[in-house]
Amino acid sequence: MLKLKVVLACGVFGGGFVCIVPAIAQPLETTPEAAKPEAAQASREGSESGLAEILVTAQKRAESLLKVSAAISTIGQRGLDDVGARSIGDATKALPNVSIASQGLSIRGLGVTALSGSGSTVAYHVDGVYQDHVQGFRTSVYDIDRIEVLRGPQGTLYGRNATAGVVNVITTKPSFDFEAKGDISYGNYDALMTRGAINIPLSDNFAMRLSGTYEKSDGTQRLVSGKRVDGRDLLTSRLALRWEPTDRFTIDVNASYVRQRNVVGSYVNNANAIFPNLIVGAPLLGIPGNNDSSNPIVVQMGIPRNRAAGAPGGEIAGLTSPFFNSLMALFKLGGYKSLYPGGDYNFRNRSHIDSISLKTNIRYDVSDAVSLTYIGGYFHEKNKSRNNAALPFVMDYGDLRANDWSHEVDINVETDRLRGVVGFYSFQHATHKATPGSIGIWQPDFPTLIPFGGSAAGLQPTLLPFVESVRNERDKDTTRAIFGQVGYSVSDDLRLIGGARYNIDKISRAIGTISLCPLGSGTDNGARPNEATLIPPLNALKACSTIAAAVPSFYLNRMTPAASKTFKQFSWKLAAEYDLSPDTMLYSSVSTGYKAGGITDASAAGSERFYEPEKNISYEVGLRTRLLDNRLNLSLTGFWTDYKDLQVSIVRNVNGAPKYVFTNAGKSRSRGVELEFAYAPTSNDRITGFVTYLDAKFRQFETPNVFLTAPGDNTPVIIDAAGNRLAGSPEWAFRVAYSHIFDLGSAGTLTPMASTYYQAKSYTYFTNGLQDRAGDYFRSDFNLKYETASKNFFVEGFVNNIENKRVPVVSVPQAGMNFMAYSEPRTYGVRVGFSY
């Protein structure tokens, strides 16, 4: 290992080599506007002689992908449509070593592994503005120029949360020609999507572009009640303006609005493989289990069977299996709706999100060699959700407000020998989240329970009294940074690059929980959640105020004073690029990444209160070349990344109660090889794909399992995760896609495209248990597109996931059980559209 590192490091200073491979499915044309970063325009076709040149702006300047010493892949709007991508998360199947989970993106096995915390290790940018919320991965991507994905730490130019890589979304900018396009598609699961964009030149130097999408579907999973989940109800809109008062001065402004009313996906209990003393559903009543995600009848969470003392997880006192079977019988038969007049405990999880964003890019070319750029961003989100995922009679609600502000000033310099950028960056993120929760049975109709064994189970109205709790969180993060990167041409063939960044991050958090009203039978507090009620009425708490005041013990934890901590870090990069020929480049690089630490829980004490920054150092070598008269593009990358204090989400006892917290894994490693290719044997044929090998493992990590105690002892068992694979890191993966254009002359063209993706087994959680395992699988797609000779009209049929293979993408341990979220099943449909 040491020998390899020395070789790679020496390669940097000795004019060595490192490269990355672009996903060259979407070539980009070189235009006279290419001197500006936004000028890299996507193109469907390559040149007559082969594949077109690809331009990217990953290093804050427009340049050929062949000349970038970083592991980068690109995909344009046509490529997204070809793979059936509705969102950036869907596009990951066409990108090497990139995967999606419910909490965000993962690159080379590194990503977010928590339900909350300091954010992902993959930085997500839209038009140069950092987005701090994972919802962006699921919103529709339409009317974009391209997506650029940089793999490996990008601490120098991007800084915040870029230890695993960066995703850049570059939207289509207004132009000074009229343009209009749109399409509508319909598929199974009653999936409807409409999209449209119009570009209007208002004068010789001022233009406007308006685009939007609407998407709605019923969802791909059913609850035992027959209701569907995983449904989408999504509206997006974007208004972009461009003003060019002079040839040297450009102002771009865009504002966007996103409205989500999604029925959030359910989690499926996958614990039986490890804990045979757990049941799912109610077997005595014929309700099938749900370990098999293809089963159309699934429940959102499993029900624990009463266990003897000393069994894994301990005993659940007072809750007998017949009691839970009675509840599940009512759940199965829709009894909750009839039990509680005006209330429905059998409701679907929902997420209501409204967000607006404003982005500004102002560029002034001071001279032919120097330019000044300001990038500003504002983001506001309101997120209301409800969830009864834990048990049918346990509910929680979420109400979140978030605001982000960012400012960046860049100075770019480019001469014959020298090119570089220096800049200043400022970011502030603030959230306020309130999470009311409920547990209990409100005014149960006791006689109704008798036919289902309620009396035999000892079910009494006072067994599950109503309890209302409210958890409040206030978070504020600020970042200040200065950075710079310079490249110098030692000769016509050799270039040396150096960069550095200094970050100051301050994290503050206040948190508190209030539990109210442990009420007995016959007490009506007036709050009855149902399908029409997202957040219970606030007067539900008013009835409890006098009781809580009289009995202060009902307040379990008041709002704690804000805890805060400041982190400072210097990051750097060194690289060397060498041209073997005009079409072949070798490069090597060594770079560092950093992700600020944070506050696990402001109510915790001592060392449990904070977790440390995550740091890494990465070595890369590679080759990029164009062969066969530009008909074959190859990119080969080798990388080795060492992590210190990798941030991992686990469950630990905090103040005597199990909570999800962040902790630091001592040492981790990610190493591997990536090969990407694009081949055009003829002007009408395209073959693209990639092959990856990934070895991503923990090297040092021990943590207690609060759900598993030693026999006869309440001491948690210690998990030694050294040697375990990181979540979402298959050892092998490959993808190959082929398309052929049949020229029908004046009748137009017919283009079939087929692709298949293979992934070796992986794990959804760091414990690498049987319950976390995602087996190896193939996933294939096919689409057939007819386009008129004028290219003004098209009709397309598509089918995704032909094998109908559903695999787990995330797991959430809860009370000794393991709950899984799965990928989508087979989807198919038809799309028609126009373009002028």
XYZ file of C-alpha atoms in Angstrom, residues 75-580:
506
model
C -24.744 13.556 -19.421
C -27.067 15.905 -21.318
C -30.822 16.190 -21.685
C -31.017 13.604 -24.483
C -28.979 11.161 -22.419
C -31.311 11.663 -19.453
C -34.340 10.997 -21.652
C -32.714 7.874 -23.121
C -32.228 6.317 -19.670
C -35.711 7.345 -18.515
C -34.354 9.741 -15.905
C -37.012 11.874 -14.242
C -34.515 13.166 -11.675
C -30.792 13.296 -11.015
C -31.152 10.211 -8.864
C -32.504 8.307 -11.878
C -29.491 9.405 -13.945
C -27.047 7.585 -11.677
C -27.568 4.300 -13.529
C -25.682 5.846 -16.474
C -22.781 7.100 -14.332
C -19.910 4.961 -13.009
C -19.509 4.496 -9.247
C -22.498 6.748 -8.502
C -25.578 5.480 -6.687
C -28.711 6.918 -5.094
C -30.315 6.273 -1.714
C -33.225 7.976 0.015
C -30.860 10.369 1.773
C -28.842 11.459 -1.256
C -26.106 10.464 -3.680
C -23.121 8.234 -3.062
C -19.848 8.288 -5.035
C -17.287 5.483 -4.758
C -19.104 4.155 -1.715
C -19.188 7.487 0.107
C -22.351 9.475 0.679
C -24.855 10.418 3.336
C -25.671 7.589 5.743
C -28.059 9.383 8.052
C -31.557 10.712 8.375
C -30.182 14.077 9.495
C -26.896 15.678 10.323
C -24.206 17.668 8.552
C -25.287 16.648 5.080
C -23.963 14.522 2.277
C -20.341 13.994 1.305
C -21.457 14.688 -2.289
C -21.879 18.419 -2.943
C -24.885 19.258 -5.115
C -24.683 22.460 -7.191
C -27.149 24.064 -9.599
C -25.668 26.747 -11.860
C -22.734 27.099 -9.478
C -24.860 27.478 -6.323
C -24.552 24.890 -3.547
C -27.841 23.239 -2.519
C -27.966 21.984 1.065
C -31.106 19.806 0.767
C -31.321 16.241 -0.513
C -34.740 16.869 -2.093
C -32.910 18.319 -5.086
C -31.877 14.827 -6.121
C -35.534 13.899 -6.663
C -36.917 16.960 -8.414
C -37.421 16.811 -12.170
C -34.493 17.556 -14.453
C -35.627 19.209 -17.656
C -34.339 21.899 -19.979
C -30.809 21.437 -18.751
C -27.624 21.739 -20.755
C -25.806 18.942 -18.929
C -24.967 17.341 -15.609
C -21.300 17.092 -14.634
C -20.299 14.585 -11.953
C -16.819 14.846 -10.453
C -15.648 11.816 -8.508
C -13.130 12.109 -5.705
C -12.525 14.970 -3.221
C -13.049 18.453 -4.655
C -12.092 20.464 -1.610
C -10.062 23.111 -3.430
C -12.662 24.599 -5.757
C -15.892 23.422 -4.111
C -15.076 23.065 -0.431
C -18.230 22.337 1.545
C -19.321 18.676 1.693
C -17.324 17.591 -1.376
C -15.167 14.844 0.139
C -16.694 12.188 -2.151
C -17.359 14.392 -5.176
C -19.575 17.016 -6.770
C -22.706 17.029 -8.920
C -23.098 20.125 -11.105
C -26.402 20.784 -12.857
C -26.082 23.385 -15.599
C -29.446 24.637 -16.822
C -30.067 25.855 -20.373
C -29.510 29.593 -20.582
C -31.656 31.988 -22.605
C -30.491 32.583 -26.176
C -31.346 35.224 -28.746
C -33.323 32.920 -31.022
C -36.930 31.840 -30.582
C -37.325 28.246 -29.375
C -40.176 26.128 -28.054
C -40.318 22.470 -27.047
C -42.465 20.161 -24.989
C -43.597 16.598 -24.447
C -46.122 14.513 -22.560
C -45.758 10.912 -21.396
C -48.029 8.341 -19.817
C -47.137 4.980 -18.309
C -48.091 2.264 -15.871
C -48.926 3.137 -12.280
C -51.002 5.914 -13.877
C -47.810 7.937 -14.328
C -48.345 11.205 -16.175
C -45.623 13.738 -16.946
C -45.777 16.939 -18.993
C -42.794 19.165 -19.775
C -42.297 22.340 -21.757
C -39.915 25.217 -22.405
C -40.039 28.416 -24.438
C -37.216 30.843 -25.236
C -38.157 34.402 -26.230
C -35.640 37.038 -27.371
C -37.052 40.358 -26.103
C -34.361 42.463 -27.782
C -30.931 42.128 -29.334
C -29.324 41.796 -25.889
C -32.126 40.636 -23.580
C -33.799 37.210 -23.591
C -36.169 35.181 -21.414
C -36.607 31.439 -21.021
C -39.474 29.756 -19.187
C -39.640 26.031 -18.468
C -41.696 23.742 -16.289
C -42.779 20.182 -15.544
C -45.690 18.455 -13.887
C -45.552 14.842 -12.780
C -48.098 12.636 -11.040
C -48.244 8.895 -10.360
C -50.069 6.506 -8.057
C -46.962 4.904 -6.601
C -45.436 1.457 -6.933
C -46.138 -0.163 -3.540
C -49.315 -1.051 -1.679
C -50.043 -1.070 2.013
C -52.094 -3.882 3.471
C -55.053 -1.523 3.251
C -54.681 -1.432 -0.540
C -53.479 2.175 -0.616
C -50.447 2.945 -2.759
C -47.267 4.663 -1.618
C -44.187 5.995 -3.437
C -46.496 8.234 -5.466
C -45.326 11.492 -6.987
C -47.158 14.790 -7.302
C -44.530 17.262 -8.438
C -44.656 20.678 -10.083
C -41.517 22.594 -11.086
C -41.075 25.899 -12.883
C -38.092 28.057 -13.787
C -37.793 31.565 -15.226
C -34.382 32.528 -16.612
C -33.308 35.963 -17.836
C -30.143 36.961 -19.690
C -28.955 40.507 -20.364
C -25.807 41.331 -22.304
C -25.444 45.115 -22.158
C -22.005 44.846 -23.807
C -19.860 42.136 -25.356
C -17.915 41.941 -22.082
C -20.769 42.055 -19.591
C -23.338 39.259 -19.009
C -26.010 39.005 -16.314
C -27.930 35.739 -15.788
C -30.759 35.525 -13.279
C -33.081 32.578 -12.737
C -35.846 31.923 -10.258
C -37.431 28.528 -9.664
C -40.351 27.118 -7.724
C -40.862 23.475 -6.715
C -44.073 22.060 -5.262
C -44.064 18.447 -4.035
C -47.090 16.613 -2.672
C -45.590 13.145 -2.663
C -46.919 10.046 -0.938
C -43.695 8.989 0.717
C -42.484 5.449 0.183
C -42.920 2.808 2.821
C -40.215 0.814 4.514
C -40.405 -2.970 4.444
C -39.350 -5.039 7.451
C -36.454 -7.310 6.508
C -35.552 -8.531 9.969
C -36.750 -12.137 9.969
C -33.541 -13.397 8.420
C -31.700 -12.367 11.592
C -34.369 -12.306 14.294
C -36.735 -15.293 13.923
C -38.657 -14.165 16.999
C -40.056 -11.213 15.054
C -43.258 -11.416 13.064
C -44.408 -9.276 10.161
C -48.117 -8.644 9.857
C -50.315 -11.206 11.616
C -49.649 -14.757 10.364
C -52.532 -16.157 12.425
C -54.929 -14.139 10.276
C -53.272 -14.966 6.966
C -51.549 -11.638 6.412
C -48.434 -12.477 4.393
C -44.984 -11.367 5.435
C -43.140 -8.694 3.517
C -39.519 -9.737 3.272
C -40.173 -10.201 -0.448
C -40.570 -6.685 -1.860
C -42.364 -8.063 -4.916
C -45.282 -9.067 -2.688
C -48.074 -6.570 -3.482
C -49.230 -6.602 0.134
C -46.680 -4.876 2.340
C -46.837 -3.147 5.660
C -44.864 -0.098 6.594
C -43.220 -1.595 9.627
C -43.078 -4.997 11.282
C -44.554 -5.808 14.694
C -42.285 -7.313 17.363
C -43.471 -10.493 19.040
C -43.296 -10.612 22.812
C -39.899 -12.083 23.664
C -38.519 -13.927 26.623
C -35.917 -12.279 28.794
C -32.449 -12.643 27.341
C -33.642 -12.780 23.728
C -31.999 -10.357 21.301
C -33.284 -6.905 22.106
C -34.726 -7.871 25.483
C -38.320 -8.326 26.580
C -41.240 -6.112 25.607
C -43.246 -6.179 28.810
C -47.037 -6.047 28.725
C -47.416 -6.449 24.988
C -48.542 -9.931 24.024
C -48.584 -11.418 20.565
C -52.416 -11.842 20.590
C -52.728 -8.154 21.361
C -50.668 -7.166 18.323
C -52.470 -9.700 16.175
C -55.745 -8.016 17.124
C -54.406 -4.630 16.083
C -53.085 -5.988 12.805
C -56.438 -7.633 12.114
C -58.107 -4.254 12.416
C -55.393 -2.706 10.237
C -55.920 -5.359 7.585
C -59.684 -4.948 7.578
C -59.654 -1.167 7.633
C -60.883 -1.169 11.201
C -59.009 1.925 12.241
C -61.207 4.175 10.166
C -64.369 2.763 11.766
C -62.848 2.645 15.243
C -62.158 6.344 15.376
C -64.943 8.516 13.972
C -63.304 11.299 11.988
C -59.881 9.712 12.334
C -57.836 7.271 10.257
C -54.827 5.519 11.720
C -54.321 3.673 8.467
C -53.019 6.699 6.546
C -50.185 6.999 4.094
C -47.021 8.934 4.770
C -47.024 12.274 3.018
C -44.447 14.923 2.255
C -45.551 18.451 1.363
C -42.617 20.551 0.184
C -42.642 24.056 -1.279
C -39.350 25.682 -2.209
C -38.179 28.750 -4.097
C -34.680 29.614 -5.206
C -32.998 32.576 -6.813
C -29.627 32.396 -8.567
C -27.536 35.188 -10.066
C -24.414 34.975 -12.209
C -22.758 38.263 -13.202
C -19.668 38.074 -15.387
C -17.476 40.942 -16.551
C -14.501 40.448 -18.844
C -12.028 43.016 -17.601
C -9.708 42.171 -20.498
C -9.024 39.280 -22.837
C -7.055 37.614 -20.029
C -8.965 38.567 -16.864
C -12.631 38.134 -15.918
C -14.607 38.803 -12.746
C -17.627 36.669 -11.765
C -20.181 36.956 -8.958
C -22.388 33.948 -8.137
C -25.194 34.483 -5.646
C -27.943 32.209 -4.403
C -30.952 32.171 -2.099
C -33.072 29.150 -1.175
C -36.191 28.841 0.975
C -38.058 25.651 1.795
C -41.199 24.747 3.735
C -41.513 21.034 4.415
C -44.506 19.482 6.152
C -44.718 15.742 6.492
C -46.612 13.088 8.379
C -45.615 9.570 9.111
C -47.118 6.564 10.857
C -44.274 4.336 9.764
C -43.304 3.014 13.170
C -46.598 1.300 14.092
C -50.221 1.755 12.997
C -50.974 3.584 16.231
C -47.792 5.666 16.374
C -47.660 8.888 14.366
C -45.286 11.793 13.955
C -45.488 15.005 11.988
C -42.789 17.327 10.708
C -42.775 21.039 10.068
C -39.505 22.457 8.750
C -38.431 25.897 7.543
C -35.039 26.341 5.889
C -33.187 29.311 4.410
C -29.845 29.356 2.593
C -27.776 32.289 1.342
C -24.547 32.019 -0.637
C -22.124 34.442 -2.263
C -19.030 33.742 -4.337
C -16.638 36.080 -6.137
C -14.159 34.610 -8.652
C -11.300 36.192 -10.550
C -10.236 34.145 -13.582
C -6.927 34.653 -15.364
C -5.871 33.002 -18.604
C -2.699 33.698 -20.592
C -0.628 31.602 -22.973
C 1.164 29.867 -20.097
C -0.866 30.639 -16.991
C -4.493 29.928 -16.146
C -6.119 30.069 -12.767
C -8.861 31.260 -10.456
C -8.923 32.824 -6.993
C -12.066 33.479 -5.040
C -13.995 34.139 -1.852
C -17.013 32.107 -0.693
C -19.687 32.707 1.948
C -22.596 30.427 2.891
C -25.263 30.451 5.608
C -27.853 27.784 6.330
C -30.605 28.079 8.942
C -33.435 25.686 9.802
C -36.205 25.467 12.356
C -37.920 22.111 12.681
C -40.818 21.099 14.908
C -41.816 17.432 15.098
C -45.018 16.673 17.023
C -45.626 12.993 17.683
C -48.494 10.897 18.990
C -48.858 7.428 20.418
C -51.959 5.727 21.753
C -55.555 4.885 21.020
C -57.938 7.799 21.191
C -61.441 6.957 22.469
C -61.438 3.327 21.310
C -64.769 1.667 20.742
C -63.953 -1.225 23.064
C -66.831 -3.551 22.015
C -65.555 -3.366 18.442
C -62.353 -5.105 19.523
C -64.088 -8.112 21.063
C -64.761 -10.002 17.787
C -61.049 -9.792 17.015
C -59.906 -11.197 20.325
C -59.499 -7.885 22.070
C -60.913 -9.030 25.421
C -59.036 -12.325 25.250
C -55.825 -10.402 24.673
C -56.419 -8.361 27.782
C -56.873 -5.197 25.759
C -58.130 -2.427 28.002
C -58.866 1.186 27.106
C -56.076 2.320 29.453
C -53.385 0.088 27.971
C -52.200 2.630 25.411
C -52.964 6.101 26.746
C -52.520 9.044 24.428
C -49.210 10.899 24.631
C -48.335 13.994 22.589
C -44.746 15.162 22.250
C -43.084 18.031 20.413
C -39.431 18.056 19.393
C -37.928 21.407 18.399
C -34.639 21.935 16.580
C -32.908 25.122 15.505
C -29.771 24.830 13.396
C -27.496 27.457 11.924
C -24.365 26.805 9.854
C -22.022 29.392 8.395
C -19.064 28.930 6.070
C -16.383 31.367 4.971
C -13.596 30.373 2.586
C -10.863 31.693 0.334
C -9.501 29.510 -2.443
C -7.332 29.462 -5.511
C -6.050 27.104 -8.187
C -3.358 27.824 -10.762
C -2.097 25.833 -13.737
C 1.203 26.599 -15.475
C 2.411 25.210 -18.818
C 6.021 24.213 -18.309
C 6.145 23.239 -21.985
C 3.676 22.633 -24.801
C 3.072 19.128 -23.433
C 3.492 19.442 -19.645
C 1.293 21.385 -17.227
C 1.581 21.618 -13.422
C -1.390 22.515 -11.230
C -1.625 23.584 -7.620
C -4.564 24.712 -5.524
C -5.533 25.467 -1.934
C -8.565 26.418 0.140
C -9.012 27.634 3.703
C -12.413 26.989 5.293
C -13.955 28.284 8.517
C -17.202 26.501 9.441
C -19.341 27.333 12.475
C -22.119 24.951 13.495
C -24.772 25.749 16.117
C -27.785 23.762 17.249
C -30.477 23.907 19.926
C -32.840 21.025 20.539
C -35.526 20.075 23.017
C -38.398 17.644 23.492
C -41.593 18.164 25.496
C -43.881 15.232 26.243
C -47.430 16.047 27.257
C -50.698 14.441 28.301
C -50.433 10.772 29.272
C -54.230 10.591 29.320
C -56.444 7.673 30.296
C -59.506 6.273 28.586
C -62.410 8.466 27.640
C -60.244 11.577 27.270
C -60.681 13.409 23.979
C -58.028 15.976 23.207
C -59.621 16.991 19.922
C -56.833 15.929 17.568
C -57.812 13.276 15.031
C -55.366 12.855 12.124
C -56.791 11.685 8.830
C -56.091 11.892 5.112
C -57.261 15.505 4.969
C -55.243 16.661 7.988
C -51.512 17.068 7.598
C -50.671 18.601 10.975
C -52.978 18.023 13.974
C -54.753 21.100 15.350
C -52.696 23.043 17.821
C -55.592 23.046 20.273
C -54.738 19.389 20.806
C -52.005 20.639 23.103
C -54.059 23.303 24.829
C -56.173 20.741 26.669
C -52.982 19.394 28.155
C -51.425 22.646 29.265
C -53.002 22.736 32.714
C -52.081 19.111 33.393
C -48.520 19.686 32.281
C -48.233 22.781 34.441
C -49.496 20.879 37.468
C -47.176 17.945 36.886
C -43.828 19.282 35.672
C -42.508 15.757 35.146
C -44.571 15.649 31.960
C -41.930 17.945 30.476
C -39.222 15.411 29.767
C -36.746 17.873 28.302
C -36.943 21.594 27.737
C -35.205 23.438 24.886
C -31.494 23.328 25.578
C -29.231 26.347 25.134
C -27.612 26.424 21.711
C -24.423 24.434 21.389
C -21.875 25.584 18.834
C -18.462 24.676 17.531
C -16.085 26.114 14.951
C -13.987 24.033 12.560
C -11.056 25.303 10.470
C -9.340 23.408 7.684
C -6.743 23.885 4.936
C -7.290 21.740 1.806
C -5.002 21.414 -1.188
C -4.451 19.783 -4.578
C -1.386 19.043 -6.728
C -1.580 17.640 -10.243
C 0.434 17.148 -13.402
C -0.870 16.752 -16.956
C 1.182 15.422 -19.866
C 0.093 15.225 -23.519
C 1.404 12.118 -25.234
